[in-house]
């Protein structure tokens, strides 16, 4: 199974790692059964050669699986050099990143990676509330994630940050919305992707919900929460996207100009649910 962001749907998917270097998040079933490993250079080289022959129409490339930035700098730069040599028509390379992997790179190393072709990083904040992050076994505090996201932007990367609508459950919904809005405002990403929580069988959170220890939000609750979150986000410039298959009301909002109309759409949807 390969996981990639929605905006990388037309990209060449180059798998340079297997699984996730953290792999402990209670809500995540993306890499179940995959033991984390960095793929060997010969396999990566063969995949680049395959792409050079069969993927000549694609202009973007995405490094899979989770958190390719965890690869040691020298090896990652070598991979990027081979990508540039084998696929010279590419205009952008993207990758997932985490607070952990970004913190392992110096400012100079991040700039090196930008110069080597990485143009966009996708980072999971999930929630701005430390208690929720700890309960979900997410690596790092909100402050640490914010700091590393800001370093990514300062290095020149376009920053896409993911949050999870409903991650605090019914009990912590308002707290999750407010703290996440504050964190995103501090981080000032270029793009925000809001996904709705989906309980995946086999995950720790699914088991908690089955035992009644976690109460998921209703559709109305999810829309109310995302409205509160969106209302609290203050971006100087950026996109707020809630148009993933998991979202109940597709939203593509250019901030700050489109916020008012998006809030009106959410109010109309909530009013319809209450009828």
Short mmCIF file of C-alpha atoms in Angstrom, two decimals:
data_model
loop_
_atom_site.label_atom_id
_atom_site.label_comp_id
_atom_site.label_asym_id
_atom_site.label_seq_id
_atom_site.Cartn_x
_atom_site.Cartn_y
_atom_site.Cartn_z
CA UNK A 1 0.00 0.00 0.00
CA UNK A 2 1.25 3.47 -0.92
CA UNK A 3 -0.01 6.57 0.90
CA UNK A 4 0.29 9.99 -0.69
CA UNK A 5 -1.39 13.41 -0.23
CA UNK A 6 -4.44 14.18 -2.41
CA UNK A 7 -2.53 16.91 -4.25
CA UNK A 8 0.10 14.35 -5.35
CA UNK A 9 -2.46 12.25 -7.27
CA UNK A 10 -0.73 12.85 -10.61
CA UNK A 11 2.82 12.57 -9.30
CA UNK A 12 5.43 9.87 -9.80
CA UNK A 13 5.46 7.94 -6.51
CA UNK A 14 9.03 6.97 -5.65
CA UNK A 15 9.15 4.73 -2.60
CA UNK A 16 12.41 5.41 -0.77
CA UNK A 17 11.35 4.16 2.67
CA UNK A 18 8.97 1.48 3.87
CA UNK A 19 6.47 2.45 6.54
CA UNK A 20 6.84 5.23 9.09
CA UNK A 21 9.81 6.03 11.32
CA UNK A 22 7.43 6.69 14.24
CA UNK A 23 4.59 4.25 13.58
CA UNK A 24 2.91 4.64 16.98
CA UNK A 25 0.02 7.07 16.41
CA UNK A 26 -3.16 5.63 17.91
CA UNK A 27 -5.37 6.75 15.01
CA UNK A 28 -3.16 5.74 12.07
CA UNK A 29 -3.59 2.55 10.10
CA UNK A 30 -1.64 3.70 7.05
CA UNK A 31 1.37 1.48 7.54
CA UNK A 32 0.02 -1.51 9.42
CA UNK A 33 2.18 -4.55 8.90
CA UNK A 34 5.10 -2.54 7.52
CA UNK A 35 8.34 -2.52 9.44
CA UNK A 36 10.19 0.74 8.88
CA UNK A 37 13.21 0.51 6.59
CA UNK A 38 15.12 2.65 4.13
CA UNK A 39 15.11 1.03 0.70
CA UNK A 40 18.41 0.01 -0.83
CA UNK A 41 19.99 2.25 -3.43
CA UNK A 42 19.89 -0.35 -6.22
CA UNK A 43 16.10 -0.73 -5.92
CA UNK A 44 15.59 3.04 -5.85
CA UNK A 45 17.82 3.42 -8.90
CA UNK A 46 15.81 0.80 -10.83
CA UNK A 47 12.58 2.60 -9.94
CA UNK A 48 14.00 5.91 -11.21
CA UNK A 49 15.00 4.17 -14.44
CA UNK A 50 11.47 2.76 -14.75
CA UNK A 51 10.01 6.26 -14.26
CA UNK A 52 12.39 7.66 -16.86
CA UNK A 53 10.87 5.27 -19.41
CA UNK A 54 7.20 5.12 -18.43
CA UNK A 55 6.40 8.32 -16.50
CA UNK A 56 7.48 11.03 -18.88
CA UNK A 57 4.20 12.99 -18.69
CA UNK A 58 4.35 13.56 -14.94
CA UNK A 59 5.96 16.79 -13.81
CA UNK A 60 5.91 16.16 -10.05
CA UNK A 61 7.47 13.39 -7.94
CA UNK A 62 6.57 12.39 -4.38
CA UNK A 63 8.93 10.52 -2.05
CA UNK A 64 7.12 7.70 -0.22
CA UNK A 65 6.45 6.24 2.38
CA UNK A 66 6.05 8.18 5.60
CA UNK A 67 8.68 10.78 6.41
CA UNK A 68 11.40 10.33 3.79
CA UNK A 69 13.33 13.19 5.41
CA UNK A 70 14.43 10.71 8.08
CA UNK A 71 16.94 9.35 5.54
CA UNK A 72 20.51 10.44 6.41
CA UNK A 73 21.46 13.62 4.57
CA UNK A 74 24.22 12.21 2.35
CA UNK A 75 22.05 9.34 1.10
CA UNK A 76 19.02 11.59 0.59
CA UNK A 77 21.08 14.07 -1.43
CA UNK A 78 22.39 11.16 -3.51
CA UNK A 79 18.81 9.99 -4.24
CA UNK A 80 17.78 13.52 -5.21
CA UNK A 81 20.79 13.82 -7.52
CA UNK A 82 19.80 10.58 -9.27
CA UNK A 83 16.22 11.84 -9.60
CA UNK A 84 17.42 15.08 -11.20
CA UNK A 85 19.73 13.21 -13.57
CA UNK A 86 17.20 10.56 -14.56
CA UNK A 87 14.06 12.73 -14.62
CA UNK A 88 15.28 16.21 -15.66
CA UNK A 89 11.81 17.39 -16.72
CA UNK A 90 10.45 17.38 -13.15
CA UNK A 91 9.37 20.74 -11.76
CA UNK A 92 8.78 19.72 -8.13
CA UNK A 93 9.61 17.04 -5.58
CA UNK A 94 7.47 16.58 -2.47
CA UNK A 95 7.74 14.53 0.71
CA UNK A 96 6.14 13.96 4.08
CA UNK A 97 8.04 15.45 7.01
CA UNK A 98 7.73 15.33 10.78
CA UNK A 99 8.96 17.43 13.66
CA UNK A 100 11.36 14.59 14.44
CA UNK A 101 12.94 14.39 10.99
CA UNK A 102 13.08 18.16 10.50
CA UNK A 103 14.76 18.61 13.88
CA UNK A 104 17.45 16.13 12.81
CA UNK A 105 18.42 18.43 9.93
CA UNK A 106 20.35 21.66 10.46
CA UNK A 107 19.14 24.87 8.80
CA UNK A 108 21.94 24.49 6.25
CA UNK A 109 20.91 20.89 5.50
CA UNK A 110 17.30 21.92 4.95
CA UNK A 111 18.46 24.57 2.50
CA UNK A 112 20.59 21.93 0.76
CA UNK A 113 17.50 19.76 0.29
CA UNK A 114 15.56 22.71 -1.09
CA UNK A 115 18.36 23.42 -3.58
CA UNK A 116 18.43 19.69 -4.45
CA UNK A 117 14.83 19.83 -5.64
CA UNK A 118 12.43 19.32 -2.73
CA UNK A 119 9.84 22.05 -3.11
CA UNK A 120 7.01 21.04 -0.77
CA UNK A 121 6.78 19.20 2.54
CA UNK A 122 3.60 17.75 4.04
CA UNK A 123 3.56 17.81 7.84
CA UNK A 124 1.02 16.37 10.26
CA UNK A 125 0.07 18.66 13.13
CA UNK A 126 -3.14 16.67 13.74
CA UNK A 127 -4.03 18.78 16.81
CA UNK A 128 -2.73 21.86 18.54
CA UNK A 129 -3.63 20.43 21.95
CA UNK A 130 -0.76 18.70 23.77
CA UNK A 131 -3.05 16.43 25.80
CA UNK A 132 -4.68 15.11 22.62
CA UNK A 133 -1.29 14.65 20.94
CA UNK A 134 -0.02 12.68 23.93
CA UNK A 135 -3.16 10.54 24.09
CA UNK A 136 -2.85 9.80 20.39
CA UNK A 137 0.86 8.94 20.84
CA UNK A 138 1.88 11.53 18.27
CA UNK A 139 5.58 12.40 18.42
CA UNK A 140 6.28 15.90 19.75
CA UNK A 141 4.37 18.72 21.38
CA UNK A 142 2.42 21.35 19.48
CA UNK A 143 5.19 23.87 20.16
CA UNK A 144 7.82 21.52 18.71
CA UNK A 145 5.74 20.85 15.59
CA UNK A 146 5.11 24.58 15.11
CA UNK A 147 8.81 25.37 15.44
CA UNK A 148 9.84 22.74 12.90
CA UNK A 149 7.13 23.83 10.49
CA UNK A 150 8.40 27.37 10.68
CA UNK A 151 11.96 26.14 10.03
CA UNK A 152 10.71 24.34 6.94
CA UNK A 153 9.18 27.53 5.61
CA UNK A 154 12.31 29.55 6.41
CA UNK A 155 14.34 27.01 4.40
CA UNK A 156 12.16 27.83 1.40
CA UNK A 157 9.82 24.84 1.31
CA UNK A 158 6.13 25.23 0.61
CA UNK A 159 4.48 23.91 3.78
CA UNK A 160 1.28 21.87 3.75
CA UNK A 161 0.00 21.02 7.25
CA UNK A 162 -2.58 18.33 7.99
CA UNK A 163 -5.04 18.43 10.88
CA UNK A 164 -7.65 15.85 11.84
CA UNK A 165 -11.23 17.00 12.38
CA UNK A 166 -12.71 15.02 15.28
CA UNK A 167 -9.43 13.81 16.80
CA UNK A 168 -10.41 14.98 20.29
CA UNK A 169 -13.70 13.10 20.18
CA UNK A 170 -16.93 14.49 21.58
CA UNK A 171 -15.36 15.32 24.93
CA UNK A 172 -12.56 17.57 23.66
CA UNK A 173 -13.98 18.93 20.42
CA UNK A 174 -13.99 22.63 21.28
CA UNK A 175 -10.58 22.39 22.92
CA UNK A 176 -9.17 20.65 19.84
CA UNK A 177 -10.65 23.24 17.47
CA UNK A 178 -9.39 26.25 19.41
CA UNK A 179 -5.89 24.96 20.10
CA UNK A 180 -5.45 23.76 16.50
CA UNK A 181 -6.54 27.14 15.12
CA UNK A 182 -4.00 28.85 17.38
CA UNK A 183 -1.21 26.48 16.32
CA UNK A 184 -1.93 26.97 12.62
CA UNK A 185 -1.99 30.74 13.07
CA UNK A 186 1.44 30.59 14.70
CA UNK A 187 2.82 28.28 12.02
CA UNK A 188 1.42 30.21 9.02
CA UNK A 189 1.53 27.29 6.54
CA UNK A 190 0.96 27.81 2.84
CA UNK A 191 -1.81 25.22 2.87
CA UNK A 192 -3.91 23.44 5.48
CA UNK A 193 -5.50 20.07 4.82
CA UNK A 194 -8.29 19.14 7.22
CA UNK A 195 -9.23 15.45 7.17
CA UNK A 196 -12.13 13.93 9.11
CA UNK A 197 -11.20 11.23 11.60
CA UNK A 198 -11.85 7.73 10.28
CA UNK A 199 -11.62 4.89 12.77
CA UNK A 200 -9.47 2.19 11.16
CA UNK A 201 -9.86 -1.42 12.35
CA UNK A 202 -6.69 -2.68 13.95
CA UNK A 203 -5.65 0.68 15.38
CA UNK A 204 -5.47 1.56 19.06
CA UNK A 205 -8.09 4.30 18.67
CA UNK A 206 -10.54 1.92 16.99
CA UNK A 207 -10.20 -0.43 19.96
CA UNK A 208 -10.80 2.46 22.39
CA UNK A 209 -13.96 3.42 20.53
CA UNK A 210 -15.18 -0.19 20.58
CA UNK A 211 -14.74 -0.19 24.37
CA UNK A 212 -16.60 3.11 24.70
CA UNK A 213 -13.49 4.98 25.83
CA UNK A 214 -13.54 7.30 22.82
CA UNK A 215 -16.77 8.81 21.50
CA UNK A 216 -16.50 9.95 17.85
CA UNK A 217 -18.23 13.11 16.71
CA UNK A 218 -21.46 13.00 14.74
CA UNK A 219 -21.58 14.65 11.30
CA UNK A 220 -23.07 17.72 12.96
CA UNK A 221 -20.30 17.68 15.54
CA UNK A 222 -17.60 17.43 12.88
CA UNK A 223 -19.03 20.39 10.95
CA UNK A 224 -19.42 22.45 14.13
CA UNK A 225 -15.82 21.71 15.07
CA UNK A 226 -14.40 22.56 11.66
CA UNK A 227 -16.38 25.80 11.69
CA UNK A 228 -14.88 26.76 15.03
CA UNK A 229 -11.42 25.82 13.81
CA UNK A 230 -11.71 27.76 10.56
CA UNK A 231 -13.11 30.81 12.33
CA UNK A 232 -10.09 30.91 14.64
CA UNK A 233 -7.40 30.53 11.95
CA UNK A 234 -5.70 33.77 10.96
CA UNK A 235 -3.45 33.27 7.94
CA UNK A 236 -1.87 36.18 6.13
CA UNK A 237 -2.19 34.12 2.98
CA UNK A 238 -2.94 30.47 2.28
CA UNK A 239 -5.43 27.75 1.43
CA UNK A 240 -7.71 25.82 3.78
CA UNK A 241 -8.78 22.54 2.20
CA UNK A 242 -11.38 20.13 3.53
CA UNK A 243 -12.04 18.36 0.24
CA UNK A 244 -10.70 14.91 1.10
CA UNK A 245 -12.99 11.88 0.62
CA UNK A 246 -13.41 11.78 4.41
CA UNK A 247 -14.94 15.27 4.61
CA UNK A 248 -18.71 15.70 4.76
CA UNK A 249 -18.77 19.22 3.28
CA UNK A 250 -16.09 19.84 0.62
CA UNK A 251 -14.34 23.15 1.22
CA UNK A 252 -11.60 24.98 -0.66
CA UNK A 253 -11.05 28.30 1.03
CA UNK A 254 -8.55 30.98 0.13
CA UNK A 255 -7.60 32.77 3.32
CA UNK A 256 -8.27 35.34 4.49
CA UNK A 257 -10.62 36.51 1.71
CA UNK A 258 -12.82 33.39 1.52
CA UNK A 259 -13.37 32.76 5.21
CA UNK A 260 -16.72 34.53 5.57
CA UNK A 261 -18.37 32.69 2.68
CA UNK A 262 -16.99 29.34 3.91
CA UNK A 263 -18.42 29.97 7.39
CA UNK A 264 -21.77 30.79 5.76
CA UNK A 265 -21.64 27.46 3.86
CA UNK A 266 -20.95 25.61 7.09
CA UNK A 267 -23.83 27.41 8.82
CA UNK A 268 -26.17 26.47 5.98
CA UNK A 269 -25.08 22.82 6.17
CA UNK A 270 -25.56 22.74 9.94
CA UNK A 271 -29.00 24.33 9.61
CA UNK A 272 -29.96 21.66 7.10
CA UNK A 273 -28.89 18.89 9.48
CA UNK A 274 -31.02 20.35 12.27
CA UNK A 275 -34.22 20.34 10.22
#
